[in-house]
Amino acid sequence: MHTKAKNITTLFVLLLMLLSIITVSMTVGDFKMAPMQFIKTLFGMGNETDTMVLYEFRMPRLLVTILCGAALSLSGALLQSITKNPLADPGIVGINAGSGFFIALLIIFMPVDSNNFVYILPLFSMIGGLITAAVVFMLSSSRRGVNPMQMVLTGVGLSTALSGAMIMMTSTFNKEDVEFISKWLGGNIWGDTWPFVGMIACILLITLPILFMKLNILNILNTHEHISTGLGININRERLLICIIAVMLCASAVSICGSIAFVGLIAPHIARQLVGPRHQAFIPITLLLGAILLSFADTLGRLLIEPAGMPAGIIVSIIGAPYFLYLMRKGL
């Protein structure tokens, strides 16, 4: 009962933090809006200008950062669980770079109509992420399973190679495409309109019910493999399914918000420290922490440099890189 009360309290505190960030994000910027003005506009009692600013510009961007942050953190949590590697993160193991490389290929060889961009871009991003994840897992696996340190080194090496190739390819781009790739590499939230909100929301609505049905299996997969086998679980099939879901979540998020690393590393670690490793409590807290981290980074970036804003990916990296080095030093 004590643990349950602690978990509920943690959830409540994180929800308050997220609500605070939402309020700040909606009221600051070039067009200032008082908190009461924001609440009135939210419930349809604002003037025409306030309503346009809130619902056409600020609300979709905020929802994109919240949903993408949740997707990235969940992707990292799943990768850490199935590999038993606390350093696993979609950015660190190269999935982000693979997604970006395929997005660059799409821009070069298949100019896409702007009306279809929201649907085609995530698809190519997922293909790139899945191929990269398969290569990383293959190169870092042995008979004894996935080597955590080998996985990180392989992912970083592959990520560097793909990022270099992507930068070389930009020499063939026109000015607009170069600007887009530059923003993507910096982790700039570019897909900040309602169609992108709908796209990432659909991905989460498809994957979350499957994952919540797999929570007990994830708990078992975190134990010794003999226990999993003894309980009749097909380890390879379950890991493959969960890995595909993790890549889908990450690839769809980075196709909208750019190459953002460390969200999938930081959020699961903090969640485990707050509520423990049991997935029934750990996954919801991870989702909330990811949403808080990315929405906070985007809001802070807009406040630091107005009006252009500092990319959220840079803010997250400033927080995440020291945290990653701290975990490495602990020998995790």
Short mmCIF file of C-alpha atoms in Angstrom, two decimals:
data_model
loop_
_atom_site.label_atom_id
_atom_site.label_comp_id
_atom_site.label_asym_id
_atom_site.label_seq_id
_atom_site.Cartn_x
_atom_site.Cartn_y
_atom_site.Cartn_z
CA MET A 1 0.00 0.00 0.00
CA HIS A 2 2.88 2.33 0.84
CA THR A 3 4.48 1.71 -2.59
CA LYS A 4 1.16 2.24 -4.38
CA ALA A 5 0.59 5.53 -2.55
CA LYS A 6 4.13 6.65 -3.42
CA ASN A 7 3.58 5.82 -7.11
CA ILE A 8 0.27 7.73 -7.20
CA THR A 9 1.93 10.73 -5.53
CA THR A 10 4.78 10.62 -8.08
CA LEU A 11 2.26 10.49 -10.93
CA PHE A 12 0.31 13.43 -9.47
CA VAL A 13 3.46 15.57 -9.03
CA LEU A 14 4.60 14.84 -12.62
CA LEU A 15 1.15 15.75 -13.97
CA LEU A 16 1.35 19.08 -12.10
CA MET A 17 4.81 19.69 -13.60
CA LEU A 18 3.47 18.98 -17.10
CA LEU A 19 0.48 21.30 -16.55
CA SER A 20 2.87 24.04 -15.39
CA ILE A 21 5.00 23.64 -18.53
CA ILE A 22 1.85 23.70 -20.69
CA THR A 23 0.73 26.96 -19.07
CA VAL A 24 4.14 28.61 -19.54
CA SER A 25 4.46 27.35 -23.12
CA MET A 26 1.03 28.68 -24.06
CA THR A 27 1.51 32.14 -22.52
CA VAL A 28 5.08 33.18 -23.45
CA GLY A 29 6.59 34.18 -26.79
CA ASP A 30 6.22 37.09 -29.20
CA PHE A 31 2.51 37.27 -28.41
CA LYS A 32 2.18 37.34 -24.62
CA MET A 33 -0.92 35.84 -23.08
CA ALA A 34 -1.87 36.03 -19.38
CA PRO A 35 -2.67 32.67 -17.69
CA MET A 36 -6.34 33.62 -17.18
CA GLN A 37 -6.51 34.78 -20.80
CA PHE A 38 -5.12 31.40 -21.87
CA ILE A 39 -7.71 29.49 -19.79
CA LYS A 40 -10.57 31.60 -21.18
CA THR A 41 -9.35 31.09 -24.76
CA LEU A 42 -8.91 27.36 -24.14
CA PHE A 43 -12.60 27.09 -23.28
CA GLY A 44 -13.77 29.21 -26.23
CA MET A 45 -14.15 32.55 -24.41
CA GLY A 46 -11.18 34.39 -25.94
CA ASN A 47 -11.08 36.94 -28.73
CA GLU A 48 -10.33 36.05 -32.35
CA THR A 49 -6.60 36.84 -32.20
CA ASP A 50 -6.03 34.83 -29.00
CA THR A 51 -7.94 31.87 -30.44
CA MET A 52 -5.91 31.90 -33.67
CA VAL A 53 -2.56 32.13 -31.84
CA LEU A 54 -3.51 29.37 -29.40
CA TYR A 55 -5.16 26.84 -31.70
CA GLU A 56 -3.29 27.42 -34.97
CA PHE A 57 0.27 27.93 -33.70
CA ARG A 58 0.94 27.11 -30.04
CA MET A 59 -1.38 24.19 -29.31
CA PRO A 60 -0.28 21.89 -32.17
CA ARG A 61 3.41 22.54 -31.43
CA LEU A 62 2.93 21.79 -27.74
CA LEU A 63 0.99 18.58 -28.44
CA VAL A 64 3.68 17.46 -30.91
CA THR A 65 6.43 17.95 -28.29
CA ILE A 66 4.40 16.14 -25.60
CA LEU A 67 3.52 13.17 -27.83
CA CYS A 68 6.99 12.92 -29.41
CA GLY A 69 8.64 13.12 -25.98
CA ALA A 70 6.39 10.31 -24.75
CA ALA A 71 7.16 8.21 -27.86
CA LEU A 72 10.94 8.71 -27.59
CA SER A 73 11.03 7.91 -23.87
CA LEU A 74 8.89 4.80 -24.35
CA SER A 75 11.10 3.65 -27.23
CA GLY A 76 14.18 3.97 -25.02
CA ALA A 77 12.49 2.14 -22.13
CA LEU A 78 11.54 -0.78 -24.41
CA LEU A 79 15.03 -1.03 -25.90
CA GLN A 80 16.56 -1.02 -22.41
CA SER A 81 14.14 -3.73 -21.24
CA ILE A 82 14.56 -6.18 -24.13
CA THR A 83 18.36 -5.81 -24.32
CA LYS A 84 18.87 -5.51 -20.52
CA ASN A 85 21.15 -2.62 -21.45
CA PRO A 86 20.63 0.53 -19.34
CA LEU A 87 22.57 2.60 -21.91
CA ALA A 88 20.24 1.74 -24.82
CA ASP A 89 18.67 4.82 -26.39
CA PRO A 90 17.31 5.27 -29.93
CA GLY A 91 19.78 8.09 -30.59
CA ILE A 92 22.80 6.33 -29.11
CA VAL A 93 22.20 3.01 -30.90
CA GLY A 94 21.85 4.74 -34.28
CA ILE A 95 18.10 4.55 -34.99
CA ASN A 96 17.82 8.36 -35.27
CA ALA A 97 20.66 8.52 -37.79
CA GLY A 98 19.19 5.66 -39.83
CA SER A 99 15.85 7.43 -39.96
CA GLY A 100 17.50 10.69 -41.01
CA PHE A 101 19.55 8.97 -43.72
CA PHE A 102 16.42 7.52 -45.30
CA ILE A 103 14.66 10.89 -45.04
CA ALA A 104 17.59 12.43 -46.95
CA LEU A 105 17.28 9.69 -49.59
CA LEU A 106 13.59 10.45 -49.89
CA ILE A 107 14.27 14.15 -50.47
CA ILE A 108 16.90 13.40 -53.17
CA PHE A 109 15.26 10.62 -55.16
CA MET A 110 11.53 10.97 -54.50
CA PRO A 111 10.34 14.57 -54.31
CA VAL A 112 7.08 14.28 -52.37
CA ASP A 113 4.00 16.43 -52.72
CA SER A 114 3.58 18.61 -49.63
CA ASN A 115 0.08 17.18 -49.07
CA ASN A 116 1.50 13.63 -48.72
CA PHE A 117 4.66 14.59 -46.79
CA VAL A 118 3.08 13.90 -43.39
CA TYR A 119 2.35 10.28 -44.42
CA ILE A 120 5.41 9.40 -46.55
CA LEU A 121 8.07 10.88 -44.24
CA PRO A 122 7.30 8.69 -41.17
CA LEU A 123 7.15 5.59 -43.40
CA PHE A 124 10.67 6.17 -44.78
CA SER A 125 11.87 7.11 -41.30
CA MET A 126 10.59 3.77 -39.93
CA ILE A 127 12.24 1.77 -42.74
CA GLY A 128 15.57 3.48 -42.03
CA GLY A 129 15.21 2.96 -38.28
CA LEU A 130 14.34 -0.74 -38.64
CA ILE A 131 17.28 -1.45 -40.97
CA THR A 132 19.71 0.39 -38.68
CA ALA A 133 18.39 -1.39 -35.56
CA ALA A 134 18.72 -4.78 -37.32
CA VAL A 135 22.36 -4.04 -38.27
CA VAL A 136 23.24 -2.85 -34.75
CA PHE A 137 21.63 -5.89 -33.09
CA MET A 138 23.31 -8.26 -35.56
CA LEU A 139 26.79 -6.76 -35.06
CA SER A 140 26.54 -6.62 -31.26
CA SER A 141 25.01 -10.09 -30.70
CA SER A 142 26.66 -13.36 -29.85
CA ARG A 143 25.56 -16.72 -28.47
CA ARG A 144 25.41 -15.17 -25.02
CA GLY A 145 23.03 -12.43 -26.23
CA VAL A 146 23.46 -8.73 -26.91
CA ASN A 147 26.65 -7.20 -25.47
CA PRO A 148 25.59 -3.85 -23.93
CA MET A 149 28.88 -2.03 -24.49
CA GLN A 150 29.31 -3.50 -27.97
CA MET A 151 25.80 -2.30 -28.79
CA VAL A 152 26.59 1.27 -27.74
CA LEU A 153 29.91 1.35 -29.64
CA THR A 154 28.34 -0.13 -32.78
CA GLY A 155 25.42 2.28 -32.58
CA VAL A 156 27.65 5.34 -32.11
CA GLY A 157 29.94 4.24 -34.98
CA LEU A 158 27.04 3.57 -37.35
CA SER A 159 25.32 6.79 -36.30
CA THR A 160 28.46 8.81 -37.07
CA ALA A 161 28.86 7.15 -40.48
CA LEU A 162 25.22 7.72 -41.46
CA SER A 163 25.24 11.33 -40.24
CA GLY A 164 28.40 11.97 -42.28
CA ALA A 165 26.82 10.39 -45.35
CA MET A 166 23.70 12.51 -44.84
CA ILE A 167 25.76 15.72 -44.64
CA MET A 168 27.64 14.75 -47.84
CA MET A 169 24.33 14.17 -49.61
CA THR A 170 23.16 17.68 -48.77
CA SER A 171 25.58 19.01 -51.41
CA THR A 172 23.05 17.85 -54.00
CA PHE A 173 20.10 19.58 -52.27
CA ASN A 174 18.56 22.91 -53.08
CA LYS A 175 18.55 25.68 -50.47
CA GLU A 176 15.18 24.73 -48.91
CA ASP A 177 16.13 21.06 -48.52
CA VAL A 178 19.51 21.94 -46.97
CA GLU A 179 17.71 24.18 -44.48
CA PHE A 180 15.27 21.38 -43.64
CA ILE A 181 18.05 18.79 -43.05
CA SER A 182 20.02 21.30 -40.93
CA LYS A 183 16.97 21.88 -38.75
CA TRP A 184 16.34 18.13 -38.56
CA LEU A 185 19.93 17.42 -37.43
CA GLY A 186 19.65 20.11 -34.74
CA GLY A 187 16.48 18.58 -33.31
CA ASN A 188 14.24 21.46 -34.34
CA ILE A 189 10.50 20.78 -33.95
CA TRP A 190 9.46 21.43 -37.55
CA GLY A 191 6.25 19.35 -37.85
CA ASP A 192 4.17 21.65 -35.66
CA THR A 193 0.78 21.53 -37.40
CA TRP A 194 -2.38 19.53 -36.67
CA PRO A 195 -1.77 16.77 -39.30
CA PHE A 196 1.50 15.86 -37.54
CA VAL A 197 -0.29 15.81 -34.18
CA GLY A 198 -2.76 13.34 -35.69
CA MET A 199 0.02 11.18 -37.13
CA ILE A 200 2.02 10.74 -33.90
CA ALA A 201 -1.21 10.33 -31.89
CA CYS A 202 -2.27 7.48 -34.22
CA ILE A 203 1.09 5.72 -33.76
CA LEU A 204 0.72 5.93 -29.97
CA LEU A 205 -2.92 4.77 -30.09
CA ILE A 206 -1.86 1.71 -32.13
CA THR A 207 1.20 0.76 -30.07
CA LEU A 208 0.17 1.58 -26.47
CA PRO A 209 -2.66 -1.00 -26.18
CA ILE A 210 -0.30 -3.72 -27.48
CA LEU A 211 2.40 -2.70 -25.02
CA PHE A 212 0.06 -2.55 -22.03
CA MET A 213 -0.94 -6.14 -22.84
CA LYS A 214 2.78 -7.05 -22.83
CA LEU A 215 3.72 -5.50 -19.47
CA ASN A 216 3.89 -8.85 -17.64
CA ILE A 217 5.97 -10.31 -20.48
CA LEU A 218 8.35 -7.34 -20.23
CA ASN A 219 8.69 -7.99 -16.48
CA ILE A 220 9.53 -11.64 -17.20
CA LEU A 221 11.97 -10.77 -20.01
CA ASN A 222 13.92 -8.70 -17.48
CA THR A 223 14.57 -11.85 -15.44
CA HIS A 224 16.85 -14.74 -16.40
CA GLU A 225 16.17 -16.32 -19.81
CA HIS A 226 15.65 -19.74 -18.19
CA ILE A 227 12.63 -18.33 -16.31
CA SER A 228 11.16 -16.87 -19.51
CA THR A 229 11.60 -20.18 -21.35
CA GLY A 230 10.19 -22.15 -18.40
CA LEU A 231 7.04 -20.02 -18.48
CA GLY A 232 6.54 -20.86 -22.15
CA ILE A 233 7.45 -17.44 -23.55
CA ASN A 234 8.89 -17.33 -27.05
CA ILE A 235 11.73 -14.94 -26.19
CA ASN A 236 12.91 -14.17 -29.73
CA ARG A 237 9.39 -13.51 -31.05
CA GLU A 238 8.46 -11.22 -28.14
CA ARG A 239 11.74 -9.30 -28.36
CA LEU A 240 11.32 -8.84 -32.11
CA LEU A 241 7.77 -7.52 -31.72
CA ILE A 242 8.73 -5.12 -28.94
CA CYS A 243 11.81 -3.97 -30.88
CA ILE A 244 9.67 -3.22 -33.96
CA ILE A 245 7.27 -1.19 -31.78
CA ALA A 246 10.21 0.70 -30.22
CA VAL A 247 11.58 1.57 -33.67
CA MET A 248 8.09 2.63 -34.89
CA LEU A 249 7.72 4.98 -31.93
CA CYS A 250 11.19 6.47 -32.30
CA ALA A 251 11.15 6.79 -36.10
CA SER A 252 7.73 8.44 -36.23
CA ALA A 253 8.78 10.91 -33.50
CA VAL A 254 12.13 11.88 -35.05
CA SER A 255 10.52 12.31 -38.47
CA ILE A 256 8.55 15.19 -36.90
CA CYS A 257 10.88 16.61 -34.26
CA GLY A 258 14.29 15.88 -35.79
CA SER A 259 17.30 14.05 -34.42
CA ILE A 260 16.72 14.24 -30.68
CA ALA A 261 18.84 11.92 -28.56
CA PHE A 262 18.96 11.22 -24.79
CA VAL A 263 15.19 11.54 -24.10
CA GLY A 264 14.97 7.74 -24.35
CA LEU A 265 17.95 7.42 -21.99
CA ILE A 266 17.13 9.96 -19.28
CA ALA A 267 13.38 9.39 -18.82
CA PRO A 268 13.48 5.59 -18.23
CA HIS A 269 16.40 5.92 -15.78
CA ILE A 270 14.67 8.57 -13.69
CA ALA A 271 11.41 6.58 -13.83
CA ARG A 272 13.13 3.45 -12.46
CA GLN A 273 14.64 5.46 -9.63
CA LEU A 274 11.22 6.94 -8.77
CA VAL A 275 8.97 3.85 -8.95
CA GLY A 276 11.21 0.81 -9.50
CA PRO A 277 11.58 -1.56 -12.48
CA ARG A 278 8.06 -3.07 -12.49
CA HIS A 279 6.67 -2.09 -15.89
CA GLN A 280 3.07 -1.51 -14.71
CA ALA A 281 4.33 1.51 -12.72
CA PHE A 282 7.48 2.27 -14.69
CA ILE A 283 5.99 2.74 -18.20
CA PRO A 284 3.36 5.44 -17.33
CA ILE A 285 5.98 7.44 -15.40
CA THR A 286 8.42 7.12 -18.32
CA LEU A 287 5.78 8.45 -20.73
CA LEU A 288 5.13 11.47 -18.52
CA LEU A 289 8.84 12.20 -17.98
CA GLY A 290 9.52 12.08 -21.72
CA ALA A 291 6.64 14.49 -22.38
CA ILE A 292 7.91 16.83 -19.63
CA LEU A 293 11.53 16.74 -20.83
CA LEU A 294 10.87 17.52 -24.51
CA SER A 295 8.14 20.13 -23.90
CA PHE A 296 10.38 21.82 -21.29
CA ALA A 297 13.34 21.81 -23.72
CA ASP A 298 11.25 23.32 -26.52
CA THR A 299 9.76 26.01 -24.25
CA LEU A 300 13.17 26.90 -22.80
CA GLY A 301 14.68 27.09 -26.29
CA ARG A 302 11.98 29.54 -27.40
CA LEU A 303 12.57 31.67 -24.29
CA LEU A 304 16.38 31.75 -24.63
CA ILE A 305 16.49 32.91 -28.25
CA GLU A 306 13.50 34.87 -29.50
CA PRO A 307 11.84 34.68 -31.96
CA ALA A 308 13.70 31.88 -33.81
CA GLY A 309 14.31 29.75 -30.71
CA MET A 310 17.08 27.29 -29.88
CA PRO A 311 16.36 23.74 -31.18
CA ALA A 312 14.94 21.43 -28.51
CA GLY A 313 17.50 18.77 -29.52
CA ILE A 314 20.37 21.03 -28.43
CA ILE A 315 18.75 21.73 -25.03
CA VAL A 316 18.14 18.00 -24.46
CA SER A 317 21.75 17.19 -25.46
CA ILE A 318 23.11 19.76 -22.99
CA ILE A 319 21.15 17.94 -20.26
CA GLY A 320 21.62 14.39 -21.60
CA ALA A 321 25.33 14.25 -22.50
CA PRO A 322 26.57 14.78 -18.89
CA TYR A 323 23.95 12.28 -17.68
CA PHE A 324 25.19 9.70 -20.20
CA LEU A 325 28.81 10.23 -19.08
CA TYR A 326 27.68 9.87 -15.45
CA LEU A 327 26.05 6.52 -16.24
CA MET A 328 29.15 5.38 -18.15
CA ARG A 329 31.31 6.30 -15.16
CA LYS A 330 29.05 4.30 -12.86
CA GLY A 331 29.84 1.35 -15.08
CA LEU A 332 26.24 0.58 -16.07
#
